[in-house]
CSV table of C-alpha atoms in Angstrom, one decimal:
chain,number,residue,atom,x,y,z
A,121,MET,CA,-28.9,-35.5,-75.6
A,122,MET,CA,-26.0,-37.3,-74.1
A,123,LYS,CA,-24.5,-36.0,-70.7
A,124,LYS,CA,-21.4,-35.0,-71.5
A,125,THR,CA,-18.5,-36.6,-68.9
A,126,VAL,CA,-16.5,-34.9,-66.0
A,127,LEU,CA,-13.1,-35.5,-64.5
A,128,THR,CA,-12.1,-33.6,-61.4
A,129,ILE,CA,-8.6,-33.2,-60.6
A,130,THR,CA,-7.4,-32.4,-56.7
A,131,LEU,CA,-3.6,-32.4,-56.1
A,132,ASN,CA,-4.0,-31.2,-52.7
A,133,PRO,CA,-7.1,-32.9,-51.2
A,134,SER,CA,-7.9,-33.2,-47.2
A,135,VAL,CA,-10.1,-35.0,-44.9
A,136,ASP,CA,-11.6,-32.1,-43.0
A,137,LYS,CA,-12.5,-32.6,-39.1
A,138,SER,CA,-14.7,-30.5,-37.7
A,139,THR,CA,-16.2,-29.8,-34.2
A,140,SER,CA,-17.9,-27.2,-32.2
A,141,VAL,CA,-17.0,-26.3,-28.4
A,142,GLN,CA,-18.3,-24.0,-26.1
A,143,ASN,CA,-16.4,-20.5,-25.7
A,144,ILE,CA,-12.8,-20.8,-27.1
A,145,VAL,CA,-10.7,-19.2,-24.8
A,146,PRO,CA,-6.5,-19.3,-24.9
A,147,GLU,CA,-4.9,-22.0,-22.4
A,148,LYS,CA,-7.5,-23.7,-21.3
A,149,LYS,CA,-8.5,-27.6,-21.9
A,150,LEU,CA,-11.2,-27.1,-24.4
A,151,ARG,CA,-14.1,-30.1,-24.4
A,152,CYS,CA,-14.8,-30.7,-28.0
A,153,ASP,CA,-17.9,-32.2,-29.5
A,154,THR,CA,-17.3,-35.8,-31.3
A,155,PRO,CA,-15.6,-34.6,-34.7
A,156,LYS,CA,-17.3,-35.3,-38.1
A,157,TYR,CA,-14.9,-36.4,-40.9
A,158,GLU,CA,-15.7,-35.3,-44.1
A,159,ALA,CA,-13.7,-35.6,-47.9
A,160,GLY,CA,-12.3,-31.8,-48.9
A,161,GLY,CA,-10.5,-30.4,-51.4
A,162,GLY,CA,-11.5,-28.3,-54.3
A,163,GLY,CA,-12.3,-31.1,-57.1
A,164,ILE,CA,-13.3,-33.7,-54.7
A,165,ASN,CA,-16.0,-31.4,-53.3
A,166,VAL,CA,-16.9,-30.6,-57.1
A,167,SER,CA,-17.4,-34.4,-57.3
A,168,ARG,CA,-19.1,-34.7,-54.1
A,169,ALA,CA,-21.6,-31.9,-55.6
A,170,LEU,CA,-22.0,-32.7,-58.7
A,171,LYS,CA,-23.4,-36.7,-57.5
A,172,ARG,CA,-26.0,-34.3,-55.4
A,173,LEU,CA,-27.3,-32.8,-58.8
A,174,GLY,CA,-27.6,-36.4,-60.6
A,175,ILE,CA,-24.1,-36.0,-62.7
A,176,SER,CA,-21.6,-38.5,-62.5
A,177,SER,CA,-18.0,-37.6,-62.5
A,178,ASN,CA,-14.2,-39.1,-62.2
A,179,ALA,CA,-12.6,-37.8,-59.1
A,180,LEU,CA,-8.9,-38.2,-59.5
A,181,PHE,CA,-6.7,-36.9,-56.6
A,182,THR,CA,-3.5,-37.7,-55.0
A,183,SER,CA,-3.7,-40.0,-51.8
A,184,GLY,CA,-0.9,-41.0,-49.1
A,185,GLY,CA,-0.8,-42.4,-45.6
A,186,LYS,CA,-3.5,-43.0,-43.2
A,187,THR,CA,-5.2,-40.0,-44.1
A,188,GLY,CA,-5.4,-40.7,-47.6
A,189,ASN,CA,-6.9,-44.4,-46.7
A,190,MET,CA,-9.3,-42.4,-45.0
A,191,LEU,CA,-10.3,-40.2,-47.5
A,192,GLU,CA,-10.6,-43.2,-50.2
A,193,VAL,CA,-12.8,-44.9,-47.7
A,194,LEU,CA,-15.3,-41.7,-47.0
A,195,LEU,CA,-15.3,-41.1,-51.0
A,196,LYS,CA,-16.4,-44.9,-51.6
A,197,GLN,CA,-19.4,-44.4,-48.9
A,198,GLU,CA,-20.8,-41.7,-51.2
A,199,GLU,CA,-20.6,-44.1,-53.9
A,200,LEU,CA,-18.3,-41.8,-56.1
A,201,ASP,CA,-16.2,-43.0,-59.1
A,202,ILE,CA,-12.5,-42.5,-57.6
A,203,THR,CA,-9.1,-42.5,-59.2
A,204,PRO,CA,-6.5,-42.4,-56.2
A,205,ILE,CA,-2.9,-41.6,-57.3
A,206,LEU,CA,-0.9,-42.8,-54.1
A,207,ILE,CA,1.8,-40.3,-53.2
A,208,SER,CA,4.4,-41.1,-50.6
A,209,SER,CA,3.5,-38.2,-48.5
A,210,GLU,CA,0.4,-38.2,-46.1
A,211,THR,CA,-2.9,-36.8,-47.3
A,212,ARG,CA,-3.5,-33.4,-45.2
A,213,GLU,CA,-6.1,-32.9,-42.7
A,214,ASN,CA,-8.2,-29.7,-42.2
A,215,PHE,CA,-9.5,-28.7,-38.8
A,216,ILE,CA,-12.7,-26.7,-38.7
A,217,VAL,CA,-14.3,-25.7,-35.5
A,218,VAL,CA,-17.4,-23.7,-34.4
A,219,ASP,CA,-17.7,-21.9,-31.0
A,220,THR,CA,-21.1,-22.5,-30.0
A,221,THR,CA,-21.3,-19.3,-27.7
A,222,THR,CA,-20.6,-16.9,-30.3
A,223,ASN,CA,-21.7,-19.1,-33.4
A,224,GLN,CA,-18.2,-18.0,-34.9
A,225,GLN,CA,-16.2,-20.7,-37.2
A,226,TYR,CA,-12.6,-21.0,-37.0
A,227,ARG,CA,-10.7,-22.8,-40.1
A,228,PHE,CA,-7.1,-24.6,-39.6
A,229,GLY,CA,-5.9,-25.4,-43.3
A,230,PHE,CA,-2.6,-27.7,-43.0
A,231,PRO,CA,-0.3,-27.5,-46.2
A,232,GLY,CA,0.0,-30.6,-48.2
A,233,GLU,CA,3.5,-31.8,-48.8
A,234,ALA,CA,5.5,-31.4,-52.1
A,235,PHE,CA,5.5,-34.2,-54.9
A,236,THR,CA,8.6,-35.8,-55.6
A,237,ALA,CA,10.0,-35.6,-59.5
A,238,GLU,CA,8.8,-39.4,-60.2
A,239,GLU,CA,5.2,-38.6,-58.3
A,240,LYS,CA,4.8,-35.8,-60.5
A,241,GLY,CA,5.6,-37.5,-64.0
A,242,ASN,CA,3.3,-40.4,-62.6
A,243,ILE,CA,0.1,-37.9,-62.3
A,244,LEU,CA,1.0,-36.7,-65.7
A,245,ALA,CA,1.2,-40.1,-67.2
A,246,ILE,CA,-2.2,-41.4,-65.4
A,247,VAL,CA,-4.3,-38.0,-67.0
A,248,ASP,CA,-2.1,-38.7,-70.4
A,249,GLN,CA,-3.7,-42.4,-70.2
A,250,LEU,CA,-7.1,-41.4,-69.8
A,251,ASN,CA,-9.6,-43.4,-71.8
A,252,PRO,CA,-12.2,-42.6,-72.9
A,253,ILE,CA,-11.3,-38.7,-72.8
A,254,PRO,CA,-13.6,-36.7,-70.6
A,255,ASP,CA,-15.6,-33.9,-72.1
A,256,PHE,CA,-14.6,-31.4,-69.0
A,257,VAL,CA,-12.1,-31.5,-66.7
A,258,VAL,CA,-12.0,-29.5,-63.4
A,259,ILE,CA,-8.7,-28.6,-61.9
A,260,SER,CA,-9.6,-27.2,-58.4
A,261,GLY,CA,-8.0,-26.5,-55.1
A,262,SER,CA,-4.8,-25.4,-54.0
A,263,LEU,CA,-1.2,-26.7,-54.7
A,264,PRO,CA,0.6,-28.5,-52.1
A,265,ASN,CA,4.0,-26.8,-50.6
A,266,ASP,CA,6.6,-26.5,-52.9
A,267,VAL,CA,5.0,-27.6,-56.0
A,268,PRO,CA,5.5,-24.8,-58.9
A,269,ALA,CA,2.7,-23.3,-60.4
A,270,ASN,CA,3.6,-24.3,-64.0
A,271,PHE,CA,2.6,-28.0,-62.7
A,272,ILE,CA,-0.8,-26.7,-63.5
A,273,GLY,CA,0.3,-25.6,-66.9
A,274,LEU,CA,1.3,-29.2,-67.9
A,275,LEU,CA,-2.0,-30.5,-66.6
A,276,ILE,CA,-3.8,-28.2,-68.7
A,277,ASN,CA,-1.8,-28.7,-71.9
A,278,LYS,CA,-2.3,-32.2,-71.3
A,279,CYS,CA,-6.1,-32.3,-71.1
A,280,LYS,CA,-6.3,-29.6,-73.8
A,281,ALA,CA,-4.2,-31.7,-76.1
A,282,LYS,CA,-7.1,-34.7,-75.6
A,283,GLY,CA,-9.7,-32.3,-77.0
A,284,SER,CA,-11.1,-31.7,-73.0
A,285,LYS,CA,-12.6,-28.5,-71.9
A,286,VAL,CA,-10.8,-27.2,-69.0
A,287,VAL,CA,-12.4,-25.5,-66.0
A,288,VAL,CA,-10.2,-24.1,-63.6
A,289,ASP,CA,-10.6,-22.6,-60.0
A,290,THR,CA,-7.4,-21.8,-58.1
A,291,SER,CA,-5.8,-18.8,-56.9
A,292,GLY,CA,-2.3,-17.0,-57.0
A,293,ASP,CA,0.5,-18.1,-59.3
A,294,ALA,CA,-1.6,-21.3,-60.2
A,295,LEU,CA,-4.4,-19.3,-61.9
A,296,LYS,CA,-2.0,-16.8,-63.5
A,297,VAL,CA,0.0,-20.0,-65.1
A,298,ALA,CA,-3.8,-21.3,-66.3
A,299,LEU,CA,-4.4,-18.0,-67.7
A,300,GLU,CA,-1.1,-18.1,-69.6
A,301,GLU,CA,-1.9,-21.5,-70.9
A,302,GLY,CA,-5.8,-20.3,-71.8
A,303,VAL,CA,-9.1,-22.5,-70.5
A,304,TYR,CA,-12.3,-22.8,-71.5
A,305,PHE,CA,-14.0,-21.8,-68.1
A,306,LEU,CA,-12.3,-19.6,-65.4
A,307,LYS,CA,-13.9,-18.9,-62.0
A,308,PRO,CA,-11.9,-16.0,-59.9
A,309,ASN,CA,-13.6,-13.7,-57.2
A,310,ALA,CA,-12.9,-10.1,-57.4
A,311,GLY,CA,-9.9,-10.0,-55.5
A,312,GLU,CA,-8.4,-13.0,-57.8
A,313,LEU,CA,-8.9,-11.1,-60.9
A,314,ALA,CA,-7.5,-7.8,-59.7
A,315,ASP,CA,-4.7,-9.8,-58.9
A,316,LEU,CA,-4.5,-11.3,-62.4
A,317,VAL,CA,-4.6,-7.9,-63.9
A,318,GLY,CA,-2.0,-6.1,-61.3
A,319,LYS,CA,-4.5,-3.9,-59.3
A,320,GLU,CA,-5.2,-3.8,-55.7
A,321,GLU,CA,-9.1,-4.2,-56.3
A,322,LEU,CA,-11.5,-3.3,-59.3
A,323,ALA,CA,-14.6,-1.2,-59.6
A,324,SER,CA,-17.3,-2.6,-61.5
A,325,THR,CA,-16.5,-1.2,-64.8
A,326,ASP,CA,-12.8,-2.4,-63.9
A,327,LEU,CA,-14.1,-5.7,-63.5
A,328,ASP,CA,-15.9,-5.8,-66.7
A,329,HIS,CA,-12.9,-4.6,-68.5
A,330,ALA,CA,-10.8,-7.2,-66.9
A,331,ALA,CA,-12.8,-10.0,-67.4
A,332,GLN,CA,-13.7,-8.8,-71.2
A,333,GLN,CA,-9.9,-8.8,-71.7
A,334,ILE,CA,-9.1,-12.1,-70.7
A,335,ILE,CA,-11.8,-13.7,-72.9
A,336,ALA,CA,-10.5,-11.1,-75.9
A,337,GLN,CA,-7.0,-12.6,-75.8
A,338,GLY,CA,-8.2,-16.2,-76.0
A,339,GLN,CA,-7.4,-16.8,-72.4
A,340,ALA,CA,-10.6,-18.3,-71.6
A,341,VAL,CA,-14.3,-18.3,-73.5
A,342,LEU,CA,-16.2,-18.0,-70.5
A,343,VAL,CA,-15.4,-16.4,-66.8
A,344,VAL,CA,-17.8,-16.2,-64.0
A,345,VAL,CA,-16.5,-13.8,-61.0
A,346,SER,CA,-18.1,-14.9,-57.6
A,347,LEU,CA,-18.9,-11.5,-55.6
A,348,GLY,CA,-19.5,-13.3,-52.7
A,349,ALA,CA,-23.2,-12.0,-50.9
A,350,GLN,CA,-23.5,-9.8,-54.2
A,351,GLY,CA,-23.6,-13.1,-56.3
A,352,ALA,CA,-21.6,-13.2,-59.5
A,353,VAL,CA,-21.2,-12.0,-63.0
A,354,LEU,CA,-21.0,-14.0,-66.1
A,355,TYR,CA,-19.0,-13.0,-69.2
A,356,THR,CA,-18.6,-14.3,-72.5
A,357,ALA,CA,-17.6,-12.5,-75.9
A,358,ALA,CA,-21.0,-11.9,-76.4
A,359,GLU,CA,-22.8,-11.2,-73.3
A,360,LYS,CA,-22.8,-10.2,-69.6
A,361,ILE,CA,-25.4,-11.3,-66.8
A,362,GLN,CA,-25.3,-10.5,-63.3
A,363,MET,CA,-27.3,-12.5,-60.7
A,364,VAL,CA,-27.7,-12.0,-57.0
A,365,PRO,CA,-28.5,-14.5,-54.3
A,366,PRO,CA,-31.7,-14.8,-52.4
A,367,LEU,CA,-31.0,-14.0,-48.5
A,368,VAL,CA,-30.3,-17.3,-46.4
A,369,LYS,CA,-28.8,-17.9,-42.9
A,370,ILE,CA,-25.2,-18.3,-43.6
A,371,ARG,CA,-23.9,-21.4,-41.0
A,372,SER,CA,-20.4,-21.9,-43.0
A,373,THR,CA,-19.0,-20.8,-46.2
A,374,VAL,CA,-16.7,-23.9,-46.2
A,375,GLY,CA,-17.0,-25.7,-50.0
A,376,ALA,CA,-19.3,-23.0,-51.2
A,377,GLY,CA,-17.0,-21.9,-54.3
A,378,ASP,CA,-16.5,-25.8,-54.6
A,379,SER,CA,-20.5,-25.9,-54.9
A,380,MET,CA,-20.9,-23.0,-56.8
A,381,VAL,CA,-18.5,-24.7,-59.4
A,382,ALA,CA,-20.3,-28.1,-59.5
A,383,GLY,CA,-23.5,-26.1,-60.0
A,384,MET,CA,-22.1,-24.5,-63.1
A,385,VAL,CA,-20.6,-27.5,-64.8
A,386,SER,CA,-23.8,-29.6,-64.3
A,387,VAL,CA,-25.3,-27.1,-66.7
A,388,LEU,CA,-22.4,-27.4,-69.1
A,389,ALA,CA,-22.5,-31.2,-68.9
A,390,ARG,CA,-26.4,-30.9,-69.6
A,391,GLY,CA,-26.0,-28.7,-72.4
A,392,GLY,CA,-27.9,-25.6,-70.7
A,393,THR,CA,-27.9,-21.7,-71.5
A,394,THR,CA,-25.6,-19.4,-69.9
A,395,GLU,CA,-28.2,-18.0,-67.8
A,396,GLU,CA,-28.9,-21.5,-66.4
A,397,LEU,CA,-25.3,-22.1,-65.6
A,398,LEU,CA,-25.2,-18.8,-63.4
A,399,ARG,CA,-28.5,-19.4,-61.5
A,400,MET,CA,-27.4,-22.9,-61.0
A,401,GLY,CA,-24.0,-22.1,-59.5
A,402,ILE,CA,-25.4,-19.3,-57.3
A,403,ALA,CA,-28.2,-21.7,-56.3
A,404,CYS,CA,-25.7,-24.2,-55.0
A,405,GLY,CA,-23.2,-22.3,-53.5
A,406,SER,CA,-26.1,-20.4,-51.6
A,407,ALA,CA,-27.4,-23.9,-50.3
A,408,THR,CA,-24.2,-24.8,-49.1
A,409,THR,CA,-23.9,-21.8,-46.5
A,410,MET,CA,-26.8,-23.1,-44.9
A,411,ALA,CA,-25.6,-26.3,-44.3
A,412,GLU,CA,-23.3,-26.7,-40.9
A,413,GLY,CA,-19.8,-27.3,-41.1
A,414,THR,CA,-18.0,-28.7,-43.9
A,415,ALA,CA,-21.3,-30.1,-45.1
A,416,LEU,CA,-22.3,-29.8,-48.8
A,417,PHE,CA,-25.9,-28.6,-49.7
A,418,GLN,CA,-29.0,-30.7,-49.8
A,419,LYS,CA,-30.7,-30.9,-53.4
A,420,LYS,CA,-34.0,-29.8,-51.9
A,421,ASP,CA,-32.2,-26.2,-50.9
A,422,VAL,CA,-31.0,-26.0,-54.4
A,423,ASP,CA,-34.3,-26.7,-56.0
A,424,ARG,CA,-35.6,-24.0,-53.9
A,425,LEU,CA,-33.1,-21.0,-54.3
A,426,TYR,CA,-32.9,-21.9,-58.3
A,427,ASP,CA,-36.1,-19.9,-58.5
A,428,GLU,CA,-34.9,-17.1,-56.1
A,429,VAL,CA,-31.7,-16.3,-57.8
A,430,ARG,CA,-32.5,-13.0,-59.3
A,431,LYS,CA,-30.9,-11.0,-62.4
A,432,GLN,CA,-29.8,-7.7,-61.4
């Protein structure tokens, strides 16, 4: 069977700069270790992780200024298939620093700048002209500042009109818009799902009800709710599967959610079962938490953890 094709879309990519320092204290000059630079942002991380799983994808993202150039260079070094869309504002950076005294990680995320009306039109036009049409489109990550949530709705509609199955991993108003438009696959965490149904928090039975309601209303075919250290629950119209991750030594949670999405999309691309999909997602997410700083998983860790993920 032919592998399905995948496109990832990242509207607010970043270059992640990570370092470590001994004993973070205020008002003192802190001598940091040599920084590491890595490509970041939801869909970009999904494409990077898919590559490690043997699935090729096209990473479409906005790129501007010196940081945008650096982002493109980093992705070419990883031999990814990329479609950068030039914008006038500078691509953002994120800064991650580990205090080696406590091993605590501090994450500083900068906002992306808004697109001009022309840039929005250009992004939609490029998606419209995609040929061949990818089987799966993964729209993942945040929106830049002042880009309205309904822009995600326009993107989703373009992709659905072309027959692509849309996978969405975002939050806030953008997630609400995705739900209104209807997608193939949604991956909220428990807090985001509670927000979607207008609740403060959800008990496990409410979680089931909320996810099943989304599916019954035709807003998604597949919903996976991530529960952090407790694993994740998968829902379709016909089934509910819950799985728990193995215990691992957590070094960093950066990129774990994106890795989880990549693991699940890799199974969709290969035509696997829902059980394999959830198991692979949890294995990839867990394996990434074992990596330092902003690094993603190593394939050997995924292979080992895959067999240790257990059904609840």
